Coordinates of C-alpha atoms in Angstrom, one line a residue:
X27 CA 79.0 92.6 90.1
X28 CA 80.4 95.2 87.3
X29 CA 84.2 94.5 86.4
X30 CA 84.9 98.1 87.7
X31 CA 83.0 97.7 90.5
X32 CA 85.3 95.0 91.9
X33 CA 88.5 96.8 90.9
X34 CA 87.2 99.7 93.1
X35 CA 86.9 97.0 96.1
X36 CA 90.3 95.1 95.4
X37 CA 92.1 98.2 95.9
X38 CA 89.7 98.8 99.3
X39 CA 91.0 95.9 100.5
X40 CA 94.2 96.4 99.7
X41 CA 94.0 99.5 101.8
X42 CA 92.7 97.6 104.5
X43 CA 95.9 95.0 104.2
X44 CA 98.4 98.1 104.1
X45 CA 97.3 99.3 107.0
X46 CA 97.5 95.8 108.6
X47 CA 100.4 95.4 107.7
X48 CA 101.7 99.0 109.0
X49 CA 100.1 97.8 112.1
X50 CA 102.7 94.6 111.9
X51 CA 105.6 97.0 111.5
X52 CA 104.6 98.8 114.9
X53 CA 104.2 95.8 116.7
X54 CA 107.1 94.6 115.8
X55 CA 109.0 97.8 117.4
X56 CA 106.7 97.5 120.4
X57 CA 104.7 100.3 119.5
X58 CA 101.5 97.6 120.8
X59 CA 98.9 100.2 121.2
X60 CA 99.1 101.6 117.6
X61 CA 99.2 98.4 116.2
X62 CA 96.4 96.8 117.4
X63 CA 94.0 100.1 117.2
X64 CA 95.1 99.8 113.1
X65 CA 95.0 96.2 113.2
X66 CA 91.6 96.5 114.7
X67 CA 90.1 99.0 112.4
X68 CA 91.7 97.3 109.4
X69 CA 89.9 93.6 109.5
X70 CA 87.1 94.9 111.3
X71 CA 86.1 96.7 108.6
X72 CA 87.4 94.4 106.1
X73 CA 85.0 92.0 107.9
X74 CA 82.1 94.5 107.3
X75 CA 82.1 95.0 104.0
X76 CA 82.6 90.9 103.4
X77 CA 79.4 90.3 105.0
X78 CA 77.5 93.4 103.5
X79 CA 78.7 92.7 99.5
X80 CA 77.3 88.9 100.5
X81 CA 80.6 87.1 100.1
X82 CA 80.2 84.8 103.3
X83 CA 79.2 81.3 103.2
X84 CA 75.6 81.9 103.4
X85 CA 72.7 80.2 101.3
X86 CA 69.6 81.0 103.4
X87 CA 68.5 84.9 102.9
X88 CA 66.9 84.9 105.8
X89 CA 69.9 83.8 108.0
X90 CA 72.2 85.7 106.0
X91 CA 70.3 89.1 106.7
X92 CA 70.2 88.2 110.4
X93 CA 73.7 87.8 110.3
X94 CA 74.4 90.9 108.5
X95 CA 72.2 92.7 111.5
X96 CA 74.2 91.2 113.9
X97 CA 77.7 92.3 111.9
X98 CA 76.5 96.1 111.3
X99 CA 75.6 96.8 114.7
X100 CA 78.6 95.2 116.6
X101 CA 81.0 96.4 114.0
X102 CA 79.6 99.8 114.5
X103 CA 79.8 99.7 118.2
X104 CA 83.4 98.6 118.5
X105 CA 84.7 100.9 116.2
X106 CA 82.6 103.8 117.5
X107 CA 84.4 102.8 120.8
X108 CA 87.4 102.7 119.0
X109 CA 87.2 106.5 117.8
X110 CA 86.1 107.8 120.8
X111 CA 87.7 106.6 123.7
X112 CA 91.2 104.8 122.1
X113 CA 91.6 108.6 119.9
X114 CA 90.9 110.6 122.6
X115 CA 87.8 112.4 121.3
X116 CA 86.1 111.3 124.7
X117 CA 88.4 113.0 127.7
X118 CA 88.0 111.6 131.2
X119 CA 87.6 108.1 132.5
X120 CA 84.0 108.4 133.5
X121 CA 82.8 110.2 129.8
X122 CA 84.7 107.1 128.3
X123 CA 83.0 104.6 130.8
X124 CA 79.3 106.3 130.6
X125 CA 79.6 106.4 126.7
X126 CA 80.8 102.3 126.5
X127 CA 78.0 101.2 128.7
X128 CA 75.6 103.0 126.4
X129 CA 77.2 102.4 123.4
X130 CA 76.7 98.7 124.9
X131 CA 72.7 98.9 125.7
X132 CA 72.2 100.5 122.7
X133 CA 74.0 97.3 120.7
X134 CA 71.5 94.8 123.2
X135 CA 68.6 97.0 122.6
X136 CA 68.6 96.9 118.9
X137 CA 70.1 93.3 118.6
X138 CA 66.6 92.2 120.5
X139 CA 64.3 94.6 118.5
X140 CA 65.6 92.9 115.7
X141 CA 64.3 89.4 116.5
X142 CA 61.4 90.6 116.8
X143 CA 60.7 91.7 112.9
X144 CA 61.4 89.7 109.5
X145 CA 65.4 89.4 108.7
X146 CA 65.2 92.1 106.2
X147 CA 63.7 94.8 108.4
X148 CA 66.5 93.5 111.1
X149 CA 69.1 94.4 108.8
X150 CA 67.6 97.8 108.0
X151 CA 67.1 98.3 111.4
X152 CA 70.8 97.2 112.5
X153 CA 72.3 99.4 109.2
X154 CA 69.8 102.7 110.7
X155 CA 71.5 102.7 114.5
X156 CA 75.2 101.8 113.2
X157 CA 74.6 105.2 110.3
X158 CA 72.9 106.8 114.1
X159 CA 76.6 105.7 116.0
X160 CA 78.3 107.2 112.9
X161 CA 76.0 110.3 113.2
X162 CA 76.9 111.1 117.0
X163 CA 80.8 110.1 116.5
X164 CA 80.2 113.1 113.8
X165 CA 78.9 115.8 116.2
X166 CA 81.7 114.7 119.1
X167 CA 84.2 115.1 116.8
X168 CA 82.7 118.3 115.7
X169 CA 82.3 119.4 118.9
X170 CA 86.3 118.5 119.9
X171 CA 87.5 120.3 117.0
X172 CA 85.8 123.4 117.8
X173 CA 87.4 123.2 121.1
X174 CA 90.7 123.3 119.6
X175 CA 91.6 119.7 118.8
X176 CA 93.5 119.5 115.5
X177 CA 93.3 115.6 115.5
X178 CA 89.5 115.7 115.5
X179 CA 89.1 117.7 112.4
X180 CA 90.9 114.5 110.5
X181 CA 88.0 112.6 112.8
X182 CA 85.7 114.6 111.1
X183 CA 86.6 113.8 107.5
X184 CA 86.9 110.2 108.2
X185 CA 83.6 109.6 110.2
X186 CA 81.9 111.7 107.0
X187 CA 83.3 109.0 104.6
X188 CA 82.2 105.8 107.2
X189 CA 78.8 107.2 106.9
X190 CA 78.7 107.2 102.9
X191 CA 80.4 103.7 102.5
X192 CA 78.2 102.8 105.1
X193 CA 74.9 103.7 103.5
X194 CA 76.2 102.6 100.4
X195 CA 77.0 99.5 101.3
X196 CA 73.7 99.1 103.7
X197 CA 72.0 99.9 99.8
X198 CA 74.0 97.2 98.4
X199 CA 73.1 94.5 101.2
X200 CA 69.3 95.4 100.8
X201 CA 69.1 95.4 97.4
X202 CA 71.8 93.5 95.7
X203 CA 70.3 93.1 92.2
X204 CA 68.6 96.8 91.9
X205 CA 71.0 98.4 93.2
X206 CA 73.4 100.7 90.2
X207 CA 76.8 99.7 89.8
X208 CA 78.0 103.1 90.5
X209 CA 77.4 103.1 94.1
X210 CA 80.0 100.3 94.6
X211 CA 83.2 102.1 93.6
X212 CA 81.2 105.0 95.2
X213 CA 81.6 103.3 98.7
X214 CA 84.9 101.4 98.0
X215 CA 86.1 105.1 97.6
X216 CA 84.3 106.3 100.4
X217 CA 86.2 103.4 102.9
X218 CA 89.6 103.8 101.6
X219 CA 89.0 107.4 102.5
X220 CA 87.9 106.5 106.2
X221 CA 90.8 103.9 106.4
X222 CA 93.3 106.4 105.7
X223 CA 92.0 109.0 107.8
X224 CA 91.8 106.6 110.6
X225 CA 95.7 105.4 109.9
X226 CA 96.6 109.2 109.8
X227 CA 94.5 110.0 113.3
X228 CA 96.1 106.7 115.0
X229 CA 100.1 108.2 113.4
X230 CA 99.5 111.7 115.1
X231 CA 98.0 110.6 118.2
X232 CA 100.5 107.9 118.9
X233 CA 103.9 109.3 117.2
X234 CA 104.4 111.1 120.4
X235 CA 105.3 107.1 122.0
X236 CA 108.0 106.9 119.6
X237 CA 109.5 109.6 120.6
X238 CA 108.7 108.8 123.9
X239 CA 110.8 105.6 123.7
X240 CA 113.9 107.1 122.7
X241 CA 113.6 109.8 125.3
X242 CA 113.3 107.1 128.2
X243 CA 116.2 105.0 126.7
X244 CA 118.6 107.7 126.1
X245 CA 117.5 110.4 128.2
X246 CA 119.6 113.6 128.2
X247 CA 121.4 111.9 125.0
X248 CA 118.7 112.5 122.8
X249 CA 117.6 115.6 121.4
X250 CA 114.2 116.0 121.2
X251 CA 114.6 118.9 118.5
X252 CA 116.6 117.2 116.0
X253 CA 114.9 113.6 116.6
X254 CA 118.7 112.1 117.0
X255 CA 121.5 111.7 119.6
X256 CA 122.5 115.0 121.2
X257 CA 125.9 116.3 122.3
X258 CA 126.2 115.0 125.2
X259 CA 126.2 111.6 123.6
X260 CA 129.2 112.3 120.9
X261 CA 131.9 111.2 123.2
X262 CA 130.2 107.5 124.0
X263 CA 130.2 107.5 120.0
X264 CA 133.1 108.6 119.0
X265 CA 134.7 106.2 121.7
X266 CA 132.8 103.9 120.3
X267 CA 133.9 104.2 116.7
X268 CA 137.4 104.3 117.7
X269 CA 137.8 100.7 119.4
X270 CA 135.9 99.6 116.7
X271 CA 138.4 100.8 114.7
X272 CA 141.1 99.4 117.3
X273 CA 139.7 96.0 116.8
X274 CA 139.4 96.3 113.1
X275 CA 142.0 98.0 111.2
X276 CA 141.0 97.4 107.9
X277 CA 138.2 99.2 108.1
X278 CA 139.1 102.6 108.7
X279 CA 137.3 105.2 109.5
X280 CA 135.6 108.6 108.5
X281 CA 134.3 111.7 110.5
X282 CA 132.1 113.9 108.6
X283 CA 131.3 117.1 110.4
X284 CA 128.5 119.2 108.8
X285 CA 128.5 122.9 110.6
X286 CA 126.0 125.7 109.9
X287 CA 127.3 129.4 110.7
X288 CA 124.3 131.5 110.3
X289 CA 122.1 129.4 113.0
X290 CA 123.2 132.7 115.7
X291 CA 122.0 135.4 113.4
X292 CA 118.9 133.6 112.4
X293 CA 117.8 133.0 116.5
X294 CA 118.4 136.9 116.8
X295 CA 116.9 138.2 114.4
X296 CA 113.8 135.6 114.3
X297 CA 113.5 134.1 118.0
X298 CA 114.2 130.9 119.5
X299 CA 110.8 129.2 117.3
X300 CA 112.7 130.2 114.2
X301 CA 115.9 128.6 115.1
X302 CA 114.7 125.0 116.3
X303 CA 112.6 125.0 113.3
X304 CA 115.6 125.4 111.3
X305 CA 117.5 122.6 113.3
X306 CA 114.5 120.5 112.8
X307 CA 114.6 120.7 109.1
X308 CA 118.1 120.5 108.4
X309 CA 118.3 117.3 111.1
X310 CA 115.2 115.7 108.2
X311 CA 116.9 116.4 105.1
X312 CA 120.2 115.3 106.7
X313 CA 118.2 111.7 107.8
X314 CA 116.7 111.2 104.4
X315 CA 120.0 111.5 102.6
X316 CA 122.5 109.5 105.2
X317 CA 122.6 105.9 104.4
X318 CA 121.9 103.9 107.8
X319 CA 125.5 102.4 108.0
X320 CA 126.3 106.0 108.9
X321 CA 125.9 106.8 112.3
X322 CA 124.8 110.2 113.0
X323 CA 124.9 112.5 116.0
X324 CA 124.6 116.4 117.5
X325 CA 128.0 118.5 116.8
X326 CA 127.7 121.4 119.5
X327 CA 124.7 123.7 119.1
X328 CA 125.2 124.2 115.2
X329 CA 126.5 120.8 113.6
X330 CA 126.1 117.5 113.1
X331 CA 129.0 114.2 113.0
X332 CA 128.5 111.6 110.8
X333 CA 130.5 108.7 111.7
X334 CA 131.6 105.9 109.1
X335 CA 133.0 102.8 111.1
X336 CA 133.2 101.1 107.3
X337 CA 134.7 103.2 105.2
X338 CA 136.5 101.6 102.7
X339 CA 134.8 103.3 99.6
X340 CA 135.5 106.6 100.1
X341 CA 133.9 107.9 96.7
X342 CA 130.3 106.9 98.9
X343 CA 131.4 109.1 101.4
X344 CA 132.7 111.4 99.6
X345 CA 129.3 111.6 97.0
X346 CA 127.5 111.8 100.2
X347 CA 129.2 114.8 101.8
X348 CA 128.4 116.8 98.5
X349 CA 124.6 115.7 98.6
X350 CA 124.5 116.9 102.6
X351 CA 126.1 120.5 101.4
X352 CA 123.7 120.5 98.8
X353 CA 120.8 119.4 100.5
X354 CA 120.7 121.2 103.8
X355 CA 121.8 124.4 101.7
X356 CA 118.3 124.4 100.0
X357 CA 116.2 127.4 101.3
X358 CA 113.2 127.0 103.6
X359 CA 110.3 129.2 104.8
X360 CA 110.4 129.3 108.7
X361 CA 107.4 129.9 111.2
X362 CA 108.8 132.2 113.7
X363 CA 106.1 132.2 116.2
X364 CA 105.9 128.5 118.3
X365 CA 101.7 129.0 118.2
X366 CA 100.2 125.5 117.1
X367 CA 98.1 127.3 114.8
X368 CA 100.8 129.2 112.6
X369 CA 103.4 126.2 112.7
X370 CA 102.5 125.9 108.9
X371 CA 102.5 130.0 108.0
X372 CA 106.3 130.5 107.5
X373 CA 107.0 134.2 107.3
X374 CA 111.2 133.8 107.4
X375 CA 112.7 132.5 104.3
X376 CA 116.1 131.4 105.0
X377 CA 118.7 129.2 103.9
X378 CA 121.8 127.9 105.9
X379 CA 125.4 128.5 105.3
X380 CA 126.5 125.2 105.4
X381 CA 130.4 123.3 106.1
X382 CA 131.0 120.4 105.6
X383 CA 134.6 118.1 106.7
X384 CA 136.2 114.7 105.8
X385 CA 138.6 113.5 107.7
X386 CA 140.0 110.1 108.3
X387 CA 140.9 109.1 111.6
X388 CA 143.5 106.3 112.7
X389 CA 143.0 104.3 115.8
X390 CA 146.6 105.7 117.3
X391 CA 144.9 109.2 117.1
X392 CA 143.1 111.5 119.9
X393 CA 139.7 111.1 119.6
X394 CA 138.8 114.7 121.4
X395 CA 141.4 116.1 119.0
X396 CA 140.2 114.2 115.4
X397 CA 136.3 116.4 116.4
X398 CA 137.9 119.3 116.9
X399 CA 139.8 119.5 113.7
X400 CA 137.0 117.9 111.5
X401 CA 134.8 120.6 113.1
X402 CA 137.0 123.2 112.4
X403 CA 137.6 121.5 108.7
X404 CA 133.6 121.9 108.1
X405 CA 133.7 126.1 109.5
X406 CA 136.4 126.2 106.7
X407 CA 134.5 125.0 104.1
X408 CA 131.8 127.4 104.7
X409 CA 133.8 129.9 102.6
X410 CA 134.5 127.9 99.8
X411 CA 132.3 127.3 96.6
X412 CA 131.7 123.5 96.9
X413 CA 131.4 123.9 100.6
X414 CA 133.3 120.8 101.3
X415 CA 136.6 120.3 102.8
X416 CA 139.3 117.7 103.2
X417 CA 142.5 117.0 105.1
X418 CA 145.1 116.9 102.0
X419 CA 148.0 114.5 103.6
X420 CA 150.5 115.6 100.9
X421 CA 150.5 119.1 101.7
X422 CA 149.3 118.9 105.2
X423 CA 146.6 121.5 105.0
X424 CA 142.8 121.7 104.9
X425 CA 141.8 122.2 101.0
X426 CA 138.8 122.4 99.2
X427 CA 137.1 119.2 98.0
X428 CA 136.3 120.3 94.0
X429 CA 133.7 118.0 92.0
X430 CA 137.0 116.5 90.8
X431 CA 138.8 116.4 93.8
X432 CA 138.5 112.1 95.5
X433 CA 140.8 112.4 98.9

């Protein structure tokens, strides 16, 4: 086999062992399903194109190219099963039940035609009805996206790819010495393509448990919108925070209230849509940036608290609070309609006026009363250049935290 040719397959298997061990990192969180549709997709086709490049065990041609017949046409069964019923593309129980029974004759029928040529013409036969599976998963998906399924269009693509690795790799099993060299990284290409469709299909079909999760677990105290806990879990925090603090007084700790003041005026003059979009991004930028010591939660209907249990270096905190004014204060094109279809045409550009407070709280202090003034510390700060404000101690007034300025 060329040199290049087996770079082009290390890195398709290293695909495949990415997304095995993605599959891992689900399971591990109990996302089960997810996990074992990747993990399942991953070595399956792994095993496939083992068998089909002839790097099994095998010295006998003959029983090697019954083998491979066997492979292709199981391999193309269970994932065609896989695509259709486990993604959705199939709806209803009795379409998913019809199409596995005769996704299942059709596996016996050819398995016993094929025993009753030579090997070789088995394994063309085997390679001709998996590319025929491929073929039908094609016009379903098709047919799914037409009717308005997103998802399916990603099918689409990725079934496309399985049938060009396929055939590829059905040339390379039936002519391993003739065959060009090109047509290797051709197919490696062409299966790292279908693996990472299949990955991205199993993500968007499945996220929706994640979210599930923390919606069951927390209930009214998560907010679906901004992906973290709402308001009405900021008291069970902040309580939190301050026994910690109670328990531990040499770690003191920091409130960090972030407020935006133009979130009003954008829902009036853009709708509702516009608005939670707006939460939605600000809430991401403000998760990307936030180390995960810091825990964060919904401030009223235009803010966020971050709460520091540890924080002894302040000059973290304080770097931090700058990068939050300065991240969520980048602008953003909005979609102001809620459609599925124009979620991605933003006709509102906007950018939010952003506050943000420091203040450190003692354990002898009202909880109720450290928010409120940290809140009203980060509605302060909206007017000033740096957009950050402090408690100054000394003077005993809110000031403005300049880039030279460490409270």
């Amino acid at each position: 086999m060329h040199m290049v040719a087996i770079g082009f397959w290390g890195a398709f298997f290293a695909t495949a062992a990415l997304m095995l061990a993605g599959a891992l990192a689900a399971f591990a969180k109990s996302h089960r399903r997810v996990a074992l549709s990747a993990a399942f997709t991953s070595l399956v086709s792994a095993l496939f194109v083992v068998s089909y490049l002839g790097w099994l065990t095998v010295s006998d041609t003959a029983l090697e190219a019954r083998l491979l017949a066997h492979v292709a046409i199981v391999s193309a069964a269970l994932l065609g099963l896989m695509l259709l019923t486990e993604l959705g593309l199939l709806r209803g129980a009795d379409v998913a039940r019809r199409v596995r029974w005769r996704m299942l004759a059709v596996a016996v029928v050819t398995l016993g035609a094929g025993w009753l040529v030579n090997a070789r013409q088995a394994l063309a036969l085997s390679s001709l009805v998996a590319l025929g599976i491929g073929l039908a998963g094609l016009l379903i998906a098709i047919r799914s996206g037409r009717r308005g399924d997103r998802l399916a269009w990603i099918a689409v693509f990725g079934v496309v790819f399985m049938l060009v690795a396929l055939a590829g790799l059905s040339w390379i099993a039936l002519d391993r010495r003739g065959v060009p060299w090109l047509v290797h990284p051709a197919s490696a290409l062409a299966g790292m393509a279908y693996l990472t469709s299949i990955g991205a299909m199993l993500w968007r079909r499945y996220s929706y448990l994640i979210e599930l999760r923390e919606v069951l677990a927390q209930g009214p105290r998560y907010d679906p919108v901004t992906r973290m806990q709402s308001h009405a879990a900021l008291g069970h925090v902040v309580g939190l925070a301050f026994l910690h603090q109670q328990q531990h007084p040499a770690r003191p700790l920091m409130l960090i209230a972030i407020s935006i003041g133009n979130l009003s005026g954008l829902e009036k003059l853009h709708g509702r849509a516009a608005l939670n979009h707006a939460l939605y991004v600000c809430a991401s930028r403000l998760r990307r940036c936030v180390p995960a010591d810091v825990e964060m939660v919904r401030l009223f209907d235009d803010g966020f608290l971050l709460v520091a249990r540890d924080a002894g270096d302040r000059q973290r905190l304080v770097q931090l609070s700058r990068l939050v004014a300065k991240r969520l204060s980048q602008p953003v094109t909005l979609s102001t309609s809620a459609m599925a279809s124009d979620l991605e045409a933003g006709q509102a550009k906007w950018a939010a006026q952003v506050g943000v407070g420091l203040l450190a709280a003692t354990s002898e202090a009202d909880p109720s009363v450290v928010v409120s003034r940290v809140n009203d510390m980060s509605r302060a700060a909206q007017s000033y250049a740096s957009r950050v404000a402090w408690y100054d101690e000394t003077s005993g007034r809110i000031c403005e935290l300049a880039s030279t300025d460490l409270p």
